[in-house]
Short mmCIF file of C-alpha atoms in Angstrom, two decimals:
data_model
loop_
_atom_site.label_atom_id
_atom_site.label_comp_id
_atom_site.label_asym_id
_atom_site.label_seq_id
_atom_site.Cartn_x
_atom_site.Cartn_y
_atom_site.Cartn_z
CA MET A 6 -44.72 -26.98 26.31
CA GLN A 7 -45.89 -24.05 23.41
CA LYS A 8 -49.51 -24.42 22.33
CA GLY A 9 -51.47 -22.91 19.64
CA PHE A 10 -54.75 -21.47 19.71
CA ILE A 11 -57.22 -20.86 17.06
CA PHE A 12 -60.00 -18.39 17.94
CA ASP A 13 -63.25 -18.21 15.92
CA LEU A 14 -64.34 -14.68 15.94
CA ASP A 15 -68.09 -13.65 15.90
CA GLY A 16 -69.52 -15.40 19.03
CA THR A 17 -66.37 -16.34 20.55
CA VAL A 18 -64.15 -12.99 20.42
CA TYR A 19 -66.66 -10.58 19.88
CA ILE A 20 -70.62 -10.34 19.35
CA ASP A 21 -71.26 -7.77 16.64
CA ASN A 22 -69.28 -4.59 17.72
CA GLN A 23 -68.96 -5.72 21.41
CA LEU A 24 -65.86 -7.52 22.72
CA ILE A 25 -66.53 -10.53 25.00
CA ASP A 26 -65.78 -9.78 28.72
CA GLY A 27 -62.41 -10.75 29.41
CA ALA A 28 -61.36 -11.69 25.59
CA LYS A 29 -58.46 -9.12 25.61
CA GLU A 30 -57.00 -10.08 28.91
CA ALA A 31 -57.13 -14.04 28.13
CA ILE A 32 -55.49 -13.55 24.66
CA GLU A 33 -52.88 -11.13 26.31
CA LYS A 34 -52.28 -13.89 28.69
CA LEU A 35 -52.03 -16.83 26.57
CA ARG A 36 -49.37 -14.56 24.70
CA LYS A 37 -47.46 -13.66 27.71
CA ARG A 38 -46.81 -17.35 28.69
CA GLY A 39 -45.59 -17.82 25.05
CA ASP A 40 -48.33 -19.43 23.13
CA LYS A 41 -49.57 -18.58 19.63
CA VAL A 42 -52.50 -17.23 18.76
CA VAL A 43 -54.53 -16.77 15.56
CA PHE A 44 -57.84 -15.92 14.39
CA LEU A 45 -60.04 -17.65 11.76
CA THR A 46 -63.61 -16.86 10.66
CA ASN A 47 -65.70 -18.55 7.79
CA LYS A 48 -67.13 -15.29 6.75
CA SER A 49 -66.06 -14.53 3.13
CA ILE A 50 -67.67 -11.01 2.62
CA GLU A 51 -65.11 -9.24 4.64
CA THR A 52 -61.29 -8.67 4.11
CA ILE A 53 -58.50 -9.59 6.28
CA THR A 54 -57.80 -5.96 6.70
CA ALA A 55 -61.06 -5.15 8.04
CA TYR A 56 -60.90 -7.86 10.59
CA VAL A 57 -57.42 -6.58 11.72
CA LYS A 58 -58.75 -2.95 12.12
CA LYS A 59 -61.98 -4.22 13.89
CA LEU A 60 -59.91 -6.57 16.45
CA ARG A 61 -57.50 -3.55 17.06
CA LYS A 62 -60.17 -0.95 17.75
CA LEU A 63 -61.45 -3.47 20.13
CA GLY A 64 -58.10 -3.35 21.96
CA ILE A 65 -56.68 -6.63 20.55
CA ASP A 66 -53.39 -6.41 19.31
CA VAL A 67 -53.13 -8.29 16.03
CA GLY A 68 -50.97 -8.72 12.59
CA TRP A 69 -52.39 -9.35 9.33
CA GLU A 70 -50.80 -12.85 9.76
CA HIS A 71 -52.61 -13.40 12.58
CA VAL A 72 -55.98 -13.47 10.87
CA ILE A 73 -57.38 -16.10 8.60
CA ASN A 74 -60.67 -16.11 6.66
CA SER A 75 -62.22 -18.53 4.33
CA ASN A 76 -61.13 -16.56 1.08
CA LEU A 77 -57.42 -16.43 2.19
CA LEU A 78 -57.69 -20.55 2.60
CA VAL A 79 -59.25 -20.64 -1.10
CA ALA A 80 -56.75 -18.33 -2.30
CA LYS A 81 -53.92 -20.24 -0.77
CA TYR A 82 -55.26 -23.85 -1.96
CA LEU A 83 -55.59 -22.32 -5.46
CA SER A 84 -52.40 -20.61 -6.01
CA ASN A 85 -50.72 -24.21 -4.98
CA ARG A 86 -52.82 -25.59 -7.79
CA ILE A 87 -53.37 -23.65 -10.77
CA HIS A 88 -51.12 -23.94 -13.79
CA GLU A 89 -50.21 -21.84 -16.60
CA GLY A 90 -53.37 -20.85 -18.34
CA ASP A 91 -56.08 -21.58 -15.37
CA LYS A 92 -58.42 -18.92 -14.67
CA VAL A 93 -61.08 -18.85 -11.88
CA MET A 94 -64.73 -17.82 -12.22
CA VAL A 95 -65.83 -16.42 -8.84
CA ILE A 96 -69.30 -15.98 -7.74
CA GLY A 97 -68.93 -14.09 -4.79
CA GLU A 98 -68.28 -10.47 -3.11
CA GLN A 99 -65.54 -8.24 -3.72
CA PRO A 100 -63.17 -9.33 -0.84
CA LEU A 101 -63.08 -12.76 -2.27
CA ILE A 102 -61.97 -11.64 -5.68
CA ASP A 103 -59.51 -9.11 -4.19
CA GLU A 104 -57.99 -12.16 -1.91
CA LEU A 105 -57.47 -14.29 -4.92
CA THR A 106 -56.18 -11.41 -7.36
CA ALA A 107 -53.55 -10.50 -4.47
CA MET A 108 -52.20 -13.90 -4.51
CA GLY A 109 -52.08 -13.71 -8.44
CA ILE A 110 -54.86 -15.66 -9.49
CA PRO A 111 -56.43 -14.86 -12.48
CA ILE A 112 -60.19 -14.26 -12.71
CA THR A 113 -62.59 -14.86 -15.41
CA ASP A 114 -66.24 -14.52 -16.17
CA ASP A 115 -65.89 -16.59 -19.18
CA GLU A 116 -67.62 -19.85 -18.70
CA THR A 117 -65.42 -21.23 -21.48
CA GLU A 118 -62.32 -20.13 -19.86
CA ALA A 119 -62.83 -21.17 -16.28
CA SER A 120 -60.87 -24.30 -14.81
CA TYR A 121 -62.13 -23.53 -11.38
CA VAL A 122 -65.47 -21.88 -9.74
CA VAL A 123 -65.24 -20.42 -6.55
CA LEU A 124 -68.66 -20.22 -4.50
CA GLY A 125 -68.67 -17.65 -1.74
CA TRP A 126 -71.30 -15.87 0.15
CA ASP A 127 -72.76 -13.41 -2.42
CA ARG A 128 -75.62 -11.02 -1.34
CA GLN A 129 -75.70 -10.28 -5.07
CA PHE A 130 -76.52 -13.75 -6.46
CA THR A 131 -78.76 -13.93 -9.43
CA TYR A 132 -79.96 -16.64 -11.65
CA GLU A 133 -77.66 -15.36 -14.28
CA LYS A 134 -74.35 -16.13 -12.15
CA LEU A 135 -75.77 -19.24 -11.19
CA ASN A 136 -76.11 -20.39 -14.77
CA ARG A 137 -72.78 -19.08 -15.77
CA ALA A 138 -71.32 -21.08 -13.02
CA PHE A 139 -73.11 -24.01 -14.20
CA GLN A 140 -72.06 -23.49 -17.67
CA ALA A 141 -68.45 -23.41 -16.64
CA TRP A 142 -68.93 -26.71 -14.59
CA ARG A 143 -70.70 -28.18 -17.67
CA ASN A 144 -67.38 -27.10 -19.51
CA GLY A 145 -65.31 -29.12 -16.86
CA ALA A 146 -64.50 -26.33 -14.00
CA THR A 147 -63.97 -27.67 -10.74
CA LEU A 148 -66.22 -26.26 -8.08
CA LEU A 149 -65.12 -25.04 -4.52
CA ALA A 150 -66.51 -23.20 -2.17
CA THR A 151 -65.53 -20.76 0.67
CA ASN A 152 -67.51 -21.96 3.69
CA PRO A 153 -70.58 -24.47 4.36
CA ASP A 154 -72.19 -21.93 6.92
CA ARG A 155 -76.32 -22.07 5.88
CA THR A 156 -76.78 -18.76 7.56
CA CYS A 157 -74.91 -15.74 9.10
CA PRO A 158 -76.35 -14.35 12.55
CA VAL A 159 -77.31 -10.52 11.79
CA GLU A 160 -78.94 -8.27 14.03
CA GLY A 161 -82.49 -9.58 14.63
CA GLY A 162 -82.22 -13.08 13.03
CA GLN A 163 -80.12 -14.73 10.20
CA ILE A 164 -79.68 -14.53 6.45
CA PRO A 165 -78.59 -17.07 3.84
CA ASP A 166 -74.62 -17.77 3.75
CA CYS A 167 -72.69 -19.60 1.30
CA GLY A 168 -74.79 -22.71 2.05
CA ALA A 169 -77.54 -21.46 0.18
CA MET A 170 -74.96 -20.65 -3.24
CA ILE A 171 -73.55 -24.37 -2.47
CA GLY A 172 -77.19 -25.55 -2.36
CA ALA A 173 -78.32 -23.82 -5.60
CA MET A 174 -75.29 -25.27 -7.50
CA GLU A 175 -75.77 -28.80 -6.17
CA GLY A 176 -79.39 -28.68 -7.01
CA ALA A 177 -78.78 -27.77 -10.48
CA THR A 178 -75.42 -30.46 -10.80
CA GLY A 179 -76.87 -33.24 -8.93
CA GLU A 180 -73.19 -33.44 -7.30
CA LYS A 181 -71.45 -32.46 -4.05
CA VAL A 182 -69.38 -29.38 -4.53
CA GLU A 183 -65.91 -30.63 -4.73
CA LEU A 184 -64.27 -28.76 -1.91
CA ILE A 185 -65.21 -26.63 0.91
CA LEU A 186 -62.39 -24.76 2.12
CA GLY A 187 -63.35 -23.07 5.41
CA LYS A 188 -64.08 -24.80 8.92
CA PRO A 189 -64.50 -27.53 9.34
CA SER A 190 -62.27 -28.62 6.10
CA PRO A 191 -59.08 -30.88 7.30
CA LEU A 192 -57.10 -28.74 4.69
CA ALA A 193 -57.89 -25.54 6.40
CA ALA A 194 -56.76 -27.32 9.64
CA LYS A 195 -53.65 -28.55 8.07
CA PHE A 196 -52.85 -25.12 6.80
CA ILE A 197 -53.15 -23.15 9.82
CA VAL A 198 -51.41 -25.91 12.24
CA GLU A 199 -48.67 -26.77 9.82
CA GLU A 200 -47.94 -23.62 8.12
CA ILE A 201 -48.93 -20.82 10.50
CA LEU A 202 -48.97 -22.12 13.93
CA ASP A 203 -46.07 -24.69 13.15
CA LEU A 204 -46.96 -26.76 16.13
CA PRO A 205 -48.22 -30.79 16.40
CA PRO A 206 -51.88 -30.93 16.39
CA GLU A 207 -52.01 -32.31 19.61
CA ASN A 208 -50.70 -28.88 21.12
CA CYS A 209 -53.34 -27.02 19.32
CA TYR A 210 -56.52 -25.79 20.72
CA ILE A 211 -59.83 -24.57 18.85
CA VAL A 212 -62.16 -22.21 20.31
CA GLY A 213 -65.30 -21.55 18.91
CA ASP A 214 -69.04 -21.51 19.35
CA ARG A 215 -70.24 -23.97 16.53
CA LEU A 216 -70.34 -27.39 16.76
CA GLU A 217 -70.28 -28.34 13.19
CA THR A 218 -67.53 -26.03 12.19
CA ASP A 219 -65.26 -25.12 14.88
CA ILE A 220 -65.77 -28.21 17.05
CA ARG A 221 -65.64 -30.64 14.29
CA MET A 222 -62.49 -29.32 12.62
CA GLY A 223 -60.65 -29.50 16.02
CA ASN A 224 -61.78 -33.05 16.57
CA ASP A 225 -61.36 -34.19 13.19
CA TYR A 226 -57.53 -33.00 12.92
CA GLY A 227 -56.62 -34.08 16.50
CA MET A 228 -56.78 -30.88 18.17
CA HIS A 229 -58.32 -29.99 21.53
CA SER A 230 -61.74 -28.61 20.98
CA ILE A 231 -63.23 -25.91 23.14
CA LEU A 232 -66.68 -24.83 22.78
CA VAL A 233 -67.72 -21.16 24.32
CA LEU A 234 -71.35 -20.71 25.28
CA THR A 235 -71.25 -17.00 24.35
CA GLY A 236 -72.37 -17.76 20.68
CA ILE A 237 -74.78 -19.84 18.74
CA THR A 238 -74.88 -22.95 20.64
CA GLU A 239 -76.69 -23.56 24.07
CA LYS A 240 -75.81 -26.39 26.38
CA SER A 241 -78.84 -28.13 25.55
CA MET A 242 -77.61 -28.58 21.95
CA LEU A 243 -74.79 -30.59 22.96
CA ARG A 244 -76.91 -33.57 23.75
CA HIS A 245 -78.29 -34.21 19.97
CA SER A 246 -75.08 -33.29 18.02
CA LYS A 247 -72.44 -35.61 16.79
CA TYR A 248 -69.59 -33.01 17.33
CA LYS A 249 -68.58 -32.98 21.11
CA PRO A 250 -66.25 -30.66 22.56
CA LYS A 251 -63.43 -31.45 24.62
CA TYR A 252 -64.01 -28.77 26.96
CA VAL A 253 -67.17 -26.52 27.25
CA ILE A 254 -66.68 -23.26 29.09
CA ASN A 255 -68.84 -20.12 29.41
CA SER A 256 -66.61 -17.76 27.64
CA ILE A 257 -63.06 -17.20 26.20
CA LYS A 258 -62.24 -15.70 29.49
CA GLU A 259 -61.92 -19.20 30.90
CA VAL A 260 -59.24 -20.30 28.19
CA PRO A 261 -55.96 -19.48 29.85
CA GLU A 262 -56.92 -21.46 33.20
CA ILE A 263 -58.49 -24.48 31.54
CA THR A 264 -55.18 -24.97 29.26
CA THR A 265 -52.01 -24.27 31.65
CA ASP A 266 -51.21 -27.81 30.86
CA LEU A 267 -52.56 -30.71 28.71
CA ASP A 268 -53.91 -32.54 31.66
CA SER A 269 -57.35 -30.63 31.86
CA LYS A 270 -58.95 -28.69 34.53
CA ALA A 271 -62.03 -28.18 32.57
CA LEU A 272 -65.23 -29.63 33.23
CA GLY A 273 -65.03 -31.63 30.08
CA PRO A 274 -68.05 -31.98 28.00
CA LEU A 275 -71.49 -31.36 30.09
CA LYS A 276 -73.60 -33.97 31.11
CA LYS A 277 -77.14 -34.04 30.43
CA MET B 27 -111.60 -51.44 -21.96
CA GLN B 28 -110.99 -47.75 -21.85
CA LYS B 29 -107.53 -46.46 -21.13
CA GLY B 30 -105.99 -43.41 -20.00
CA PHE B 31 -102.85 -41.74 -21.21
CA ILE B 32 -100.57 -39.53 -19.85
CA PHE B 33 -98.05 -37.77 -22.09
CA ASP B 34 -95.15 -36.01 -21.47
CA LEU B 35 -94.21 -33.18 -23.91
CA ASP B 36 -90.73 -32.07 -24.66
CA GLY B 37 -88.91 -35.18 -25.67
CA THR B 38 -91.98 -37.12 -26.14
CA VAL B 39 -94.44 -35.41 -28.32
CA TYR B 40 -92.11 -32.67 -29.81
CA ILE B 41 -88.64 -31.46 -29.51
CA ASP B 42 -88.46 -27.76 -29.13
CA ASN B 43 -90.78 -26.74 -32.12
CA GLN B 44 -90.66 -30.15 -33.95
CA LEU B 45 -93.42 -32.65 -33.38
CA ILE B 46 -92.19 -36.19 -33.07
CA ASP B 47 -92.65 -38.32 -35.93
CA GLY B 48 -96.20 -40.21 -35.69
CA ALA B 49 -97.20 -37.96 -32.78
CA LYS B 50 -100.40 -36.91 -34.37
CA GLU B 51 -101.46 -39.95 -35.68
CA ALA B 52 -100.84 -41.97 -32.48
CA ILE B 53 -102.79 -39.57 -30.56
CA GLU B 54 -105.82 -39.61 -32.95
CA LYS B 55 -105.66 -43.44 -33.05
CA LEU B 56 -105.72 -43.76 -29.02
CA ARG B 57 -108.75 -41.33 -29.14
CA LYS B 58 -110.66 -43.04 -32.12
CA ARG B 59 -110.63 -46.17 -29.97
CA GLY B 60 -112.13 -44.36 -26.91
CA ASP B 61 -109.21 -43.84 -24.72
CA LYS B 62 -108.41 -40.59 -22.79
CA VAL B 63 -105.39 -38.65 -23.40
CA VAL B 64 -103.86 -35.55 -21.38
CA PHE B 65 -100.63 -33.77 -21.51
CA LEU B 66 -98.50 -33.31 -18.43
CA THR B 67 -95.45 -31.09 -18.02
CA ASN B 68 -93.06 -29.98 -14.96
CA LYS B 69 -92.12 -26.70 -16.73
CA SER B 70 -93.48 -23.91 -14.69
CA ILE B 71 -92.48 -20.90 -17.03
CA GLU B 72 -94.77 -21.04 -19.50
CA THR B 73 -98.70 -21.14 -19.57
CA ILE B 74 -101.25 -23.76 -20.01
CA THR B 75 -102.58 -21.55 -22.95
CA ALA B 76 -99.06 -21.46 -24.65
CA TYR B 77 -99.16 -25.26 -24.35
CA VAL B 78 -102.53 -25.55 -26.13
CA LYS B 79 -101.63 -23.04 -28.83
CA LYS B 80 -98.27 -25.05 -29.54
CA LEU B 81 -99.87 -28.20 -29.60
CA ARG B 82 -102.66 -26.85 -31.89
CA LYS B 83 -100.02 -25.43 -33.87
CA LEU B 84 -98.10 -28.65 -34.38
CA GLY B 85 -101.46 -30.26 -35.27
CA ILE B 86 -102.86 -31.83 -32.23
CA ASP B 87 -106.23 -31.32 -31.11
CA VAL B 88 -106.36 -30.48 -27.36
CA GLY B 89 -108.43 -28.54 -25.22
CA TRP B 90 -107.28 -26.52 -22.04
CA GLU B 91 -108.65 -29.41 -19.97
CA HIS B 92 -106.23 -31.66 -21.42
CA VAL B 93 -103.01 -29.91 -20.74
CA ILE B 94 -101.58 -30.03 -16.91
CA ASN B 95 -98.56 -28.43 -15.75
CA SER B 96 -96.75 -28.06 -12.48
CA ASN B 97 -98.21 -24.73 -11.80
CA LEU B 98 -102.01 -26.20 -12.11
CA LEU B 99 -100.68 -28.82 -9.59
CA VAL B 100 -99.57 -26.31 -6.95
CA ALA B 101 -102.57 -24.09 -7.51
CA LYS B 102 -104.94 -27.09 -7.19
CA TYR B 103 -102.95 -28.09 -4.07
CA LEU B 104 -103.11 -24.74 -2.35
CA SER B 105 -106.84 -24.10 -3.12
CA ASN B 106 -107.89 -27.04 -1.39
CA ARG B 107 -105.58 -26.02 1.78
CA ILE B 108 -105.39 -22.35 2.37
CA HIS B 109 -107.75 -21.01 4.88
CA GLU B 110 -109.13 -17.47 5.50
CA GLY B 111 -106.20 -15.16 5.60
CA ASP B 112 -103.67 -17.53 4.13
CA LYS B 113 -101.32 -15.51 1.60
CA VAL B 114 -98.77 -17.27 -0.56
CA MET B 115 -95.25 -15.91 -1.42
CA VAL B 116 -94.18 -16.97 -5.01
CA ILE B 117 -90.59 -17.16 -5.89
CA GLY B 118 -90.98 -18.12 -9.49
CA GLU B 119 -92.19 -16.44 -12.69
CA GLN B 120 -95.48 -14.78 -14.06
CA PRO B 121 -97.20 -17.93 -15.55
CA LEU B 122 -96.87 -19.22 -11.79
CA ILE B 123 -98.31 -16.25 -10.22
CA ASP B 124 -101.21 -16.07 -12.79
CA GLU B 125 -102.17 -19.47 -12.18
CA LEU B 126 -102.27 -19.18 -8.74
CA THR B 127 -104.22 -15.90 -9.18
CA ALA B 128 -106.93 -17.54 -11.36
CA MET B 129 -107.49 -20.29 -8.71
CA GLY B 130 -108.24 -17.06 -6.31
CA ILE B 131 -105.04 -17.62 -4.22
CA PRO B 132 -104.15 -14.51 -2.66
CA ILE B 133 -100.31 -13.78 -3.24
CA THR B 134 -98.10 -11.86 -0.96
CA ASP B 135 -94.46 -10.45 -0.98
CA ASP B 136 -94.41 -9.68 2.55
CA GLU B 137 -92.50 -12.25 4.54
CA THR B 138 -94.65 -11.74 7.79
CA GLU B 139 -97.80 -12.53 6.18
CA ALA B 140 -96.87 -15.59 3.79
CA SER B 141 -98.59 -18.94 5.07
CA TYR B 142 -96.87 -20.86 2.06
CA VAL B 143 -93.79 -20.18 -0.25
CA VAL B 144 -94.10 -21.51 -3.52
CA LEU B 145 -90.66 -22.24 -5.27
CA GLY B 146 -90.91 -22.19 -9.00
CA TRP B 147 -88.02 -22.02 -11.57
CA ASP B 148 -87.14 -18.45 -11.91
CA ARG B 149 -84.81 -17.05 -14.18
CA GLN B 150 -84.86 -13.64 -12.52
CA PHE B 151 -83.89 -15.45 -8.94
CA THR B 152 -81.99 -13.26 -6.67
CA TYR B 153 -80.38 -13.11 -2.96
CA GLU B 154 -83.11 -10.69 -2.18
CA LYS B 155 -85.70 -13.23 -3.22
CA LEU B 156 -84.00 -16.10 -1.67
CA ASN B 157 -83.79 -13.94 1.53
CA ARG B 158 -87.12 -12.81 1.51
CA ALA B 159 -88.39 -16.78 1.13
CA PHE B 160 -86.00 -17.57 4.14
CA GLN B 161 -87.64 -15.16 6.25
CA ALA B 162 -90.95 -16.26 5.49
CA TRP B 163 -89.96 -20.03 6.21
CA ARG B 164 -88.09 -18.32 9.43
CA ASN B 165 -91.74 -16.94 10.36
CA GLY B 166 -93.28 -20.35 9.88
CA ALA B 167 -94.34 -20.55 6.20
CA THR B 168 -94.58 -24.09 4.68
CA LEU B 169 -92.25 -24.41 1.79
CA LEU B 170 -93.62 -25.76 -1.42
CA ALA B 171 -91.99 -26.32 -5.00
CA THR B 172 -93.41 -26.78 -8.64
CA ASN B 173 -90.83 -29.36 -9.82
CA PRO B 174 -87.80 -30.98 -8.94
CA ASP B 175 -85.98 -30.94 -12.39
CA ARG B 176 -82.24 -29.92 -11.84
CA THR B 177 -82.15 -28.70 -15.35
CA CYS B 178 -84.14 -27.95 -18.45
CA PRO B 179 -82.69 -28.72 -22.07
CA VAL B 180 -82.38 -25.70 -24.15
CA GLU B 181 -80.99 -25.06 -27.59
CA GLY B 182 -77.44 -26.33 -27.34
CA GLY B 183 -77.24 -27.68 -23.58
CA GLN B 184 -79.21 -26.97 -20.55
CA ILE B 185 -79.72 -24.46 -17.86
CA PRO B 186 -80.79 -24.67 -14.14
CA ASP B 187 -84.48 -25.27 -13.35
CA CYS B 188 -86.35 -25.12 -10.33
CA GLY B 189 -83.97 -27.78 -8.82
CA ALA B 190 -81.80 -24.91 -8.05
CA MET B 191 -83.93 -22.86 -6.34
CA ILE B 192 -84.85 -25.83 -4.30
CA GLY B 193 -81.30 -26.54 -3.38
CA ALA B 194 -80.50 -22.90 -2.63
CA MET B 195 -83.49 -22.97 -0.30
CA GLU B 196 -82.63 -26.45 1.41
CA GLY B 197 -79.05 -24.89 1.60
CA ALA B 198 -80.02 -22.34 3.80
CA THR B 199 -82.66 -23.91 5.94
CA GLY B 200 -81.04 -27.51 6.22
CA GLU B 201 -84.29 -28.90 5.69
CA LYS B 202 -85.79 -30.56 2.71
CA VAL B 203 -88.61 -28.65 1.11
CA GLU B 204 -91.95 -29.86 2.52
CA LEU B 205 -93.70 -30.92 -0.78
CA ILE B 206 -92.77 -30.71 -4.62
CA LEU B 207 -95.77 -30.94 -6.47
CA GLY B 208 -94.87 -31.94 -10.26
CA LYS B 209 -93.81 -34.95 -11.46
CA PRO B 210 -93.08 -37.51 -9.82
CA SER B 211 -95.11 -36.41 -7.01
CA PRO B 212 -97.88 -39.10 -6.06
CA LEU B 213 -100.14 -36.48 -5.45
CA ALA B 214 -99.63 -35.24 -9.07
CA ALA B 215 -100.51 -38.73 -10.11
CA LYS B 216 -103.30 -38.86 -7.95
CA PHE B 217 -104.95 -35.80 -8.92
CA ILE B 218 -104.61 -36.63 -13.03
CA VAL B 219 -105.80 -40.16 -12.60
CA GLU B 220 -108.63 -39.80 -10.29
CA GLU B 221 -109.89 -36.12 -11.05
CA ILE B 222 -108.97 -35.86 -14.93
CA LEU B 223 -108.60 -39.32 -16.27
CA ASP B 224 -111.38 -40.68 -13.60
CA LEU B 225 -109.90 -44.19 -14.34
CA PRO B 226 -108.15 -46.64 -12.10
CA PRO B 227 -104.37 -46.54 -12.16
CA GLU B 228 -104.03 -50.10 -13.71
CA ASN B 229 -105.86 -48.82 -16.73
CA CYS B 230 -103.58 -45.74 -17.16
CA TYR B 231 -100.22 -45.43 -19.15
CA ILE B 232 -97.56 -42.73 -18.58
CA VAL B 233 -95.32 -42.05 -21.48
CA GLY B 234 -92.26 -39.91 -21.22
CA ASP B 235 -88.51 -39.70 -21.68
CA ARG B 236 -87.28 -39.27 -18.20
CA LEU B 237 -86.83 -42.24 -15.71
CA GLU B 238 -86.59 -40.06 -12.53
CA THR B 239 -90.05 -38.24 -13.11
CA ASP B 240 -92.06 -39.80 -15.74
CA ILE B 241 -91.38 -43.57 -15.27
CA ARG B 242 -90.90 -43.00 -11.37
CA MET B 243 -94.36 -41.50 -11.29
CA GLY B 244 -96.06 -44.18 -13.38
CA ASN B 245 -94.26 -47.03 -11.33
CA ASP B 246 -94.83 -45.50 -7.88
CA TYR B 247 -98.65 -45.01 -8.56
CA GLY B 248 -99.41 -48.33 -10.19
CA MET B 249 -99.62 -47.31 -13.71
CA HIS B 250 -97.88 -48.80 -16.63
CA SER B 251 -94.89 -46.79 -17.58
CA ILE B 252 -93.79 -46.33 -21.10
CA LEU B 253 -90.18 -44.77 -22.03
CA VAL B 254 -89.41 -43.15 -24.93
CA LEU B 255 -86.05 -42.91 -26.69
CA THR B 256 -86.74 -39.90 -28.38
CA GLY B 257 -85.89 -37.46 -25.38
CA ILE B 258 -83.14 -37.32 -22.79
CA THR B 259 -82.85 -41.12 -21.79
CA GLU B 260 -80.53 -43.27 -23.87
CA LYS B 261 -80.78 -47.31 -23.51
CA SER B 262 -77.61 -47.50 -21.64
CA MET B 263 -79.07 -45.24 -18.97
CA LEU B 264 -81.33 -47.73 -18.01
CA ARG B 265 -78.89 -50.21 -16.64
CA HIS B 266 -77.86 -47.99 -13.83
CA SER B 267 -81.24 -46.36 -13.00
CA LYS B 268 -83.53 -47.43 -10.15
CA TYR B 269 -86.63 -46.41 -12.11
CA LYS B 270 -87.19 -49.14 -14.67
CA PRO B 271 -89.96 -48.50 -17.31
CA LYS B 272 -92.29 -51.42 -17.80
CA TYR B 273 -91.99 -50.66 -21.70
CA VAL B 274 -89.50 -49.34 -23.81
CA ILE B 275 -90.21 -47.78 -27.21
CA ASN B 276 -88.35 -46.12 -30.03
CA SER B 277 -90.78 -43.31 -29.96
CA ILE B 278 -94.61 -42.06 -29.25
CA LYS B 279 -95.71 -43.64 -32.83
CA GLU B 280 -95.38 -47.13 -31.15
CA VAL B 281 -97.86 -46.29 -28.19
CA PRO B 282 -101.07 -47.34 -29.87
CA GLU B 283 -99.94 -50.87 -31.11
CA ILE B 284 -98.34 -51.59 -27.74
CA THR B 285 -101.35 -50.73 -25.75
CA THR B 286 -104.13 -52.53 -27.73
CA ASP B 287 -104.79 -54.68 -24.69
CA LEU B 288 -102.81 -54.77 -20.98
CA ASP B 289 -101.08 -58.07 -22.34
CA SER B 290 -98.34 -56.35 -23.47
CA LYS B 291 -97.11 -56.97 -26.98
CA ALA B 292 -93.95 -54.73 -26.08
CA LEU B 293 -90.32 -55.75 -26.21
CA GLY B 294 -90.43 -55.09 -22.02
CA PRO B 295 -87.35 -53.55 -20.41
CA LEU B 296 -84.42 -53.99 -22.35
CA LYS B 297 -82.22 -56.33 -21.57
CA LYS B 298 -78.23 -55.93 -20.84
#
């Protein structure tokens, strides 16, 4: 039976510029046996091209159609929804603007014109941008965001991610942002499973290092969730999390062997 | 019996640069009968001097000791707490920095040095400032904020206030800011009632136009709360709010007559 695999990138396939040991071989093994493989990241400050180049440089054969980021998810979502005359305000970096533009979505900086405001991680975020987005919301624009991540790991620590932009906006409006498109959004899961993998969710696996995004999305959408311990999550964090992976493995290397059939040979969620 | 009055400013005593009709006479009447009057604002982008000047220009006789803003509350709070070597990082505008400096509190921009981070309304807020405050928090600094207001009314609308800075920070940390010093903080109430008015709370009235700050603080601290309808709150909003004023009056003008003794002559909370 053909299976679909959604792999998270940073912490799962690579860490910074270092491929996780065995990642290349594991992915090749899955493809060789006929399974479909895609890559999904919440990060909104890189283009899909940059990810394709990076993966290829690390030895993983990949096409543009195999890489999905939260910018693409937002662009897809909006392209199905905007009507004649609708324009979109973007608080985010150039790759997000480029992805929307590539999909033919009209961009505006004018708070009186915007039907939607998209919030993405923006390292040039300012009060002026916040206020512009806030005024657009006051004028009736719908608020979307690329991804809910609070922080992004960087060398030596972490820095605020899109969660901070969402927080700033919610702090001003007193309302939740209408829709956050990246993991763990069920819309993201639906789009990838139905339109890219084209398989029933019960034939799909999500492999990632984050409980509240990767594992949660997999569980919520009826996929099989696999936690790898090469990223941000340590075994000890499992006990206190609401989001329990179906499988816990040391690294991506073990994915082919535990997914030879849908009766698990894995250890299952760790006890204690 | 001597009474204490805490008056909110914008929307209660004046709107922009226009005194509310009868405000001057009401305040003079209270003072003439021996009551104590102070003014309290959550706004952190003006100095106390600016408020004193403004009130005097509008005809209200007032000294520096009668005006309290959220910057002063933070400065007071920190001056009682910091120890030798403690330094404070400020995300906010110059009046907040000045108030802390005047109280002898050492300021730092260095994320490795800060024991506290104070968040105030900052119209020059940037990602770089957010990240600096976030790194200070990661290094163990305690987060405080001047005031919880989501927005500040301006001509023709409203713009994001300190609530947006708090939201941005909480969006990154995933934790609540430790303490917000302005209204409705019980620490603010305690400081004003005990140290400035020096009266029991049951002899004190808070008069303001905002349910979730003025009225809530008064009720929580055992004062008498009086809502004026000259500001942001309309009668229709009372029904859905958790925060019910003891008295509802049209404007500050009516304060002396409804507070001649502590058996109310006021209408009480509006029905319906």
